[in-house]
Amino acid sequence: MALDLVIRGGTVVDGSGKARFTGDVGIADGKIVEVGRIKSVAARTIDADGLIVSPGFIDGHTHMDAQVAWDPLGSCSCWHGVTSVIMSNCGFALAPCKPEDRDWYARCLSAVEDIPTAAMAAGIDWTWETFPEYLATVERLPKAINYGMYIGHSALRMYVMGKRALSEKATEDDMVRMAAAVKEALRAGAMGFSSSRASTHVTPDDTPVASRIAEWEEIDRIVAAMAELDAGIFQVGPDIASGAAHRAFLARLREVALAYKRPIMFGVLATKQGDDPTGWAYQTKYIDDTVAAGGRMFGQGTTRSINAIFSLKSYLPFDVLPAWRKVRDLPMAEQKRRLADPEVRRELVAAEGRMKPRDNVFQGGGAATTDPRKPDYSNLYAMNGVDWDDPTVEQLARARGQHPVEVMIDLSLANENQVYVQPLVNESPDDVLGILKHDRTLATFSDSGAHVAQEMGSSLQTHLLSYWVRKRGAFTLEQAVKKITHDNARAWELNDRGLVREGYRADVVLFEENGIRPCLPTVETDLPGGARRLVQKAEGIKATLVNGAVAFENGESTGAYFGQVLKGKLAS
C-alpha cells in the first residue's frame, strides 16, 4: 500500500515495556499501518538510524485551557515530546461560564495560575458559555498537539450558583443542575470531572475557590451522575495543609471511590511543610488498599521536585519589601545599576532581615513567590544545570564569605537569566523515586500552562529520560517510555494512543537516547500583550509527529496543526 510517511531504520521502543527492536514505521491517514521491515513506497521518508522511535508522550495534568486560545503549538509541553495533554485539572476551567462572569474567571485563573488578566483579554476570543460550546471552540482552533479536558468544579459551581458558590452550601436544586451539566459535558466529550480541596487554591480575594466551599455530599452527587453513565474520571487536588487534613481527605475520598467505582486521580506528594505531613508511602499504600477493596484509583507524580522559581526577570523572594520594591519597579537596566551600587546593596541586605519569619504553613508556588517568607538558603538553589545537583545559596555564601542576598545579587548581575529554585514538594530525589516506582502512580504531573512565571514542570518527560534513566539508571528506557505513554493512555482510556503499533494513532517521537534532556528555563515575554512567563525547551528530540503529521523538527514548529480534541468514551 502507498504510505504518507515511513520512519526507516529506527530503534523502536514501542511503549509496551518490551525490549526495543530495529524496524520501520509506516503511516497513512494519521495512523500507524505497518511496523517492521517495510517495502511499501511513501510520500516522505524519515531516516531514523541512531534514533529512538517511541509513542508520543502523554501528560494528564495540565492547565492549558486559556493558552490553547492563543498558542497553537502547546508550549512548553510540545518541546518535550508531548503529543497529548489533559487540561482543566483541579476544577479550574473556562467553561461553563456566563458572559457576565468572564472577568471573574480570568481573575481567578490569574490568581492561581499567574496568567495576567491582560494576556487573557488579549489572547482569548471568548464566545462560549457551556462546556460543549468550549469543547467545540477548542476543536476549531489550530492545534499542533491533542487536548482533552474535564468539566471543572469551580467553574461549574459558579455557573450554577453565581456568587453564592464562594460562600454557601449547594441546595438540592443546585446539585441537580450541576449533575445534569456534568452529564451533558460527558456526552459532549469531557474526560471527566475535576475538583480541588487544596488549601493553596484561593481566589483573588484570598478566599477559598468555589470547589473548596462544596461539601462532600455535592461531590457524591456529581460522581454518582458519572456512575449512572458509566463514564468519566474524577480528578481532585488533595488537601495537604497538614497531615491530619490530608488523611481526612483521603479517608473521605475512599468512600467516593468505593461507592461509585469511577476512576479517581489525585497528586501523590511528599513534603516537609505543614504539621505532621503524610509521607508518600502512606499514600501509595492507601491507593493499593482502595483498589483491593474494589475502587479504581491512580496517583499522579512528578519526576523531580515541584519548585518555586525566582529570577531577576520574574520574582525574587524579596520583592514584597518596600526597599526592594523601589528597585524592582524600575526598568531592567536601571535595576542593574542600582543593584551594583554598594549603598543600595547594604540597604537591600538589611531589608531582608525584616522579612516574615519562616513557618510551617504549607505554601505552593504562587504564595511562595508572591507572599514569601525569609528564605531558607539551604533549600534555595542557584540553578546551573538540569541534573539536580546545583549548589545552594547557603553553600555559595559560605564559600564566598558573603551574605546570601549579596550572592544572589552578584549572580543575577553576572547573568540576568540566572534562576533560583526553592523546592516546595517532592524535595527529595529518593521520595520522587519511591513515588515513580509505584505501579499505580502515573508520571504525569507537569502543571504545564499554570504558574507561568512561578513554576516550571513542563520538562517532566525529558527529565525522566535524562536524569532517572540515563544519569541514575533507576529505570530502563523501555520502562520509562511506558510510564509516559502506554500507562497514561490506559489510565485516561485513550485506547488508540500510547503504543507504536498497527492501528494506533501516529503520535510518535524520534529522539537521541543519549542526547535527550531539558534545557535551562528562561523568562520570556511571549504571552499576549508581552506578559512574561518561564520557557523551557529541550535538546535531543529530532522530530515529533501528531496524528501522522510532522509537527516539530529539531525543536521548531513545522506549521502543521493536526492536533485533535481527545474525547471521553460517550463521544469518541
XYZ file of C-alpha atoms in Angstrom, residues 103-508:
406
model
C -13.714 38.764 34.109
C -14.042 36.910 37.415
C -12.967 33.614 35.856
C -9.977 35.342 34.295
C -9.041 36.952 37.603
C -9.283 33.588 39.362
C -7.042 31.971 36.776
C -4.636 34.852 37.192
C -4.612 34.438 40.980
C -3.990 30.687 40.847
C -2.035 30.248 37.617
C -0.166 33.594 37.377
C -1.537 34.274 33.882
C -2.065 38.059 33.669
C -5.671 39.037 33.020
C -4.443 41.410 30.302
C -2.865 38.459 28.497
C -6.129 36.541 28.637
C -8.105 39.557 27.449
C -5.722 39.963 24.517
C -5.467 36.274 23.674
C -8.954 34.815 24.157
C -11.901 35.318 21.816
C -14.408 34.280 24.478
C -17.509 33.217 22.548
C -18.714 30.175 24.538
C -20.872 29.724 27.596
C -21.481 25.984 28.058
C -18.922 23.201 28.226
C -19.973 21.720 24.850
C -19.507 25.163 23.288
C -15.998 25.468 24.773
C -15.060 21.989 23.525
C -16.315 22.917 20.050
C -14.219 26.087 20.179
C -11.074 24.101 21.002
C -11.908 21.732 18.141
C -11.893 24.681 15.721
C -8.646 26.209 16.990
C -5.351 25.368 15.227
C -3.508 22.820 17.383
C -0.109 21.179 16.998
C -0.912 18.661 19.773
C -4.005 16.885 21.132
C -6.130 18.222 24.008
C -8.567 16.502 26.321
C -10.425 18.339 29.057
C -12.503 17.968 32.209
C -15.501 19.968 33.295
C -14.128 21.883 36.294
C -15.896 22.074 39.644
C -15.140 25.722 40.470
C -16.349 26.839 37.043
C -19.437 24.630 37.270
C -20.322 25.836 40.756
C -20.018 29.485 39.730
C -22.147 28.843 36.640
C -24.949 27.241 38.631
C -24.805 29.221 41.877
C -23.309 32.588 40.961
C -21.579 34.407 43.825
C -23.203 32.002 46.310
C -20.667 29.445 45.065
C -17.944 31.244 47.014
C -19.615 31.043 50.402
C -22.662 28.756 50.554
C -23.658 25.129 50.629
C -25.366 23.945 47.438
C -29.121 23.490 47.556
C -30.886 20.408 46.224
C -31.731 22.287 43.038
C -28.076 23.408 42.672
C -26.846 19.822 42.912
C -29.421 18.568 40.417
C -28.335 21.232 37.932
C -24.634 20.502 38.471
C -25.131 16.776 37.970
C -27.076 17.465 34.759
C -24.315 19.761 33.452
C -21.692 17.093 34.129
C -23.755 14.530 32.216
C -24.079 16.997 29.341
C -20.293 17.525 29.364
C -19.553 13.783 29.365
C -21.859 13.237 26.407
C -20.112 16.084 24.573
C -16.673 14.566 25.185
C -15.391 15.610 28.615
C -12.785 13.234 30.027
C -14.450 13.585 33.411
C -14.920 15.998 36.285
C -12.177 17.777 38.240
C -12.178 19.465 41.634
C -9.841 20.716 44.330
C -9.687 20.673 48.119
C -6.147 22.153 48.162
C -5.565 24.930 50.675
C -3.267 26.695 48.193
C -6.109 27.273 45.720
C -7.556 30.692 46.501
C -9.443 33.471 44.727
C -8.078 36.978 44.032
C -9.593 37.930 47.412
C -7.503 35.243 49.142
C -10.596 33.180 49.930
C -11.146 29.512 49.023
C -12.001 28.794 45.398
C -15.561 27.615 44.822
C -14.786 23.878 44.799
C -13.349 24.127 48.326
C -16.647 25.516 49.615
C -18.533 22.455 48.379
C -19.476 19.807 50.911
C -18.640 16.187 50.144
C -22.341 15.463 49.572
C -22.117 17.659 46.483
C -19.175 15.672 45.164
C -21.062 12.452 45.878
C -23.994 13.643 43.784
C -21.796 14.631 40.846
C -19.720 11.443 40.833
C -22.929 9.428 41.201
C -24.157 11.085 37.993
C -20.953 9.957 36.289
C -21.554 6.439 37.588
C -25.054 6.445 36.102
C -23.464 6.956 32.681
C -20.540 4.626 33.462
C -18.214 7.322 32.165
C -15.671 9.860 33.313
C -12.667 10.225 35.577
C -12.796 12.165 38.853
C -9.590 14.168 39.314
C -9.106 16.093 42.560
C -6.407 18.250 44.111
C -5.712 16.960 47.636
C -5.687 18.959 50.852
C -2.148 18.597 52.186
C -2.182 21.628 54.502
C -1.364 19.225 57.367
C -1.046 15.515 57.871
C -4.386 15.375 59.678
C -6.170 17.268 56.915
C -4.544 15.088 54.278
C -5.542 11.823 55.940
C -9.111 13.060 56.468
C -9.286 13.957 52.780
C -8.043 10.519 51.765
C -10.499 8.743 54.063
C -13.468 10.599 52.577
C -12.176 10.129 49.040
C -12.101 6.366 49.585
C -15.827 6.463 50.327
C -16.395 8.097 46.932
C -14.175 5.546 45.208
C -15.955 2.554 46.709
C -19.492 3.914 46.378
C -19.371 4.898 42.698
C -16.468 2.911 41.186
C -15.341 5.719 38.887
C -11.587 6.092 38.299
C -10.141 8.636 40.730
C -6.856 10.519 40.373
C -5.001 12.794 42.775
C -1.449 14.013 43.286
C 0.850 11.815 45.384
C 3.061 14.345 47.113
C 5.808 14.269 49.700
C 6.515 17.465 51.619
C 8.310 18.737 54.693
C 5.832 21.618 55.022
C 2.858 21.642 57.378
C 2.237 19.810 60.645
C 2.944 16.067 60.628
C 2.931 15.697 56.824
C 1.749 12.418 55.331
C 4.508 10.556 53.506
C 4.252 9.131 50.009
C 4.404 5.524 51.276
C 1.163 6.088 53.238
C -0.474 7.477 50.099
C 0.612 4.673 47.773
C -0.464 2.016 50.286
C -3.788 3.841 50.569
C -4.203 3.577 46.789
C -3.393 -0.149 46.870
C -5.815 -0.742 49.738
C -8.589 1.174 47.965
C -8.098 -0.816 44.774
C -8.043 -4.076 46.744
C -11.404 -3.068 48.253
C -12.912 -2.578 44.805
C -12.116 1.058 43.964
C -10.368 2.400 40.869
C -7.616 4.835 41.743
C -4.382 6.324 40.417
C -1.800 8.657 41.898
C -0.161 11.374 39.834
C 3.534 12.004 40.363
C 6.286 14.333 39.232
C 9.747 13.342 38.038
C 11.509 15.970 40.154
C 10.686 18.418 42.910
C 7.895 20.960 42.487
C 9.634 24.293 42.861
C 9.060 27.977 43.257
C 11.334 29.609 40.695
C 12.923 33.013 41.171
C 14.934 35.239 38.867
C 15.742 38.869 38.269
C 13.360 38.825 35.299
C 10.386 37.417 37.217
C 10.117 37.202 41.001
C 12.737 37.407 43.732
C 11.989 36.372 47.324
C 12.468 39.960 48.485
C 10.067 41.747 46.132
C 7.444 42.341 48.845
C 9.841 44.502 50.857
C 9.443 48.284 50.336
C 13.179 48.861 49.848
C 13.299 46.159 47.200
C 10.063 47.223 45.541
C 11.535 50.655 44.831
C 14.288 48.954 42.828
C 12.237 46.179 41.265
C 9.668 48.599 39.810
C 12.387 50.180 37.655
C 13.366 49.195 34.096
C 15.837 46.315 33.991
C 18.865 48.428 33.064
C 18.193 50.786 35.975
C 17.631 47.853 38.338
C 21.067 46.532 37.473
C 22.652 49.927 38.028
C 21.030 50.242 41.441
C 21.909 46.661 42.437
C 25.562 47.399 41.680
C 25.556 50.450 43.977
C 27.238 49.498 47.312
C 24.987 51.773 49.361
C 21.821 50.390 47.784
C 23.085 46.842 48.297
C 23.651 47.469 52.007
C 20.072 48.749 52.297
C 18.694 45.717 50.457
C 20.645 43.247 52.574
C 19.418 44.939 55.741
C 15.828 44.840 54.481
C 15.968 41.042 54.146
C 16.184 40.804 57.919
C 12.684 42.280 58.185
C 11.006 39.566 56.119
C 8.284 37.375 57.588
C 9.964 34.572 59.542
C 9.748 31.038 58.203
C 6.875 28.942 59.484
C 5.419 25.554 58.648
C 2.323 26.817 56.816
C 2.095 24.932 53.538
C 2.796 27.127 50.511
C 2.543 26.350 46.817
C 4.451 28.108 44.076
C 2.037 31.011 43.963
C 2.262 32.018 47.611
C 5.990 31.229 47.760
C 6.651 33.843 45.085
C 4.054 36.474 45.973
C 3.908 36.126 49.782
C 7.338 34.708 50.602
C 8.895 34.017 53.969
C 12.532 34.695 54.788
C 14.386 32.236 52.571
C 15.902 29.053 53.880
C 19.097 29.436 51.897
C 19.955 25.775 52.453
C 16.825 24.998 50.388
C 17.336 27.659 47.708
C 19.461 26.501 44.785
C 21.317 28.517 42.157
C 20.402 26.562 39.033
C 23.436 25.845 36.861
C 22.172 22.772 35.025
C 19.337 20.266 34.829
C 20.915 17.330 36.657
C 19.511 18.085 40.130
C 22.968 18.773 41.574
C 23.038 22.568 41.902
C 24.707 24.384 44.817
C 22.594 26.052 47.464
C 22.801 29.782 48.029
C 23.964 28.969 51.567
C 26.887 26.945 50.206
C 27.862 29.702 47.807
C 27.614 32.348 50.536
C 29.881 30.328 52.811
C 32.408 29.753 50.037
C 32.439 33.426 49.028
C 32.260 34.885 52.528
C 29.181 36.909 51.574
C 25.656 37.406 52.803
C 23.265 35.170 50.806
C 21.456 38.229 49.443
C 24.729 39.587 48.072
C 25.401 36.245 46.419
C 22.056 36.377 44.638
C 22.614 39.980 43.563
C 26.054 39.175 42.154
C 24.881 36.070 40.319
C 21.933 37.952 38.834
C 24.097 40.859 37.704
C 26.517 38.453 36.066
C 23.640 36.642 34.325
C 20.190 38.205 34.222
C 18.800 34.768 33.287
C 20.119 33.184 36.496
C 17.357 31.078 38.035
C 16.957 30.125 41.704
C 14.942 27.073 42.669
C 13.139 26.588 46.002
C 11.779 23.021 46.319
C 8.300 23.012 47.876
C 7.043 19.474 47.342
C 8.813 16.207 46.485
C 12.010 17.857 47.680
C 13.968 14.615 47.972
C 15.018 12.584 44.899
C 14.507 9.433 46.972
C 10.884 10.413 47.617
C 10.315 11.119 43.928
C 11.802 7.744 43.006
C 9.589 5.949 45.519
C 6.521 7.630 44.023
C 7.550 6.842 40.437
C 8.283 3.202 41.220
C 4.739 2.571 42.422
C 2.654 0.695 39.853
C -0.448 2.857 40.249
C 1.312 6.233 40.220
C 1.355 7.943 36.836
C 4.280 10.115 35.714
C 2.107 12.996 34.595
C 2.035 15.984 36.972
C 3.626 18.793 34.942
C 1.075 21.574 35.632
C 2.028 22.897 32.183
C 0.237 26.144 31.453
C -0.030 27.032 35.153
C 2.038 29.263 37.442
C 3.594 30.595 34.268
C 6.300 32.738 35.912
C 6.409 30.851 39.228
C 6.967 27.147 38.491
C 8.201 25.049 35.565
C 7.213 21.400 35.300
C 6.804 21.045 31.538
C 10.130 19.187 31.305
C 8.708 16.248 33.276
C 9.216 13.786 30.408
C 12.691 14.828 29.279
C 13.843 14.964 32.906
C 12.631 11.388 33.411
C 14.620 10.194 30.411
C 17.775 12.200 31.050
C 18.009 12.028 34.854
C 16.220 8.882 36.013
C 17.131 6.730 33.021
C 20.496 7.976 31.803
C 22.118 9.507 34.898
C 20.651 7.423 37.714
C 19.800 4.177 35.897
C 16.650 3.863 38.021
C 14.575 2.782 35.020
C 15.376 1.216 31.691
C 14.446 3.318 28.694
C 11.683 0.850 27.920
C 10.227 1.178 31.422
C 10.364 4.970 31.387
C 8.797 5.322 27.951
C 5.972 3.005 29.019
C 5.272 5.248 32.025
C 4.796 8.392 29.910
C 2.980 6.730 27.008
C 1.080 3.459 27.391
C 0.421 3.757 31.151
C -1.059 7.237 30.803
C -3.048 6.316 27.700
C -4.658 3.394 29.526
C -5.441 5.466 32.621
C -7.315 8.047 30.509
C -8.840 5.361 28.287
C -7.102 6.691 25.167
C -7.301 3.296 23.595
C -5.788 4.224 20.221
C -2.725 6.055 21.577
C 0.325 5.210 23.662
C 1.860 2.417 21.533
C 3.812 2.171 18.302
C 1.533 -0.487 16.919
C -0.587 -1.032 13.829
C -3.991 0.628 14.114
C -2.865 3.239 16.644
C -2.818 6.987 16.016
C 0.538 8.083 14.642
C 1.699 10.189 17.592
C 5.439 9.476 17.511
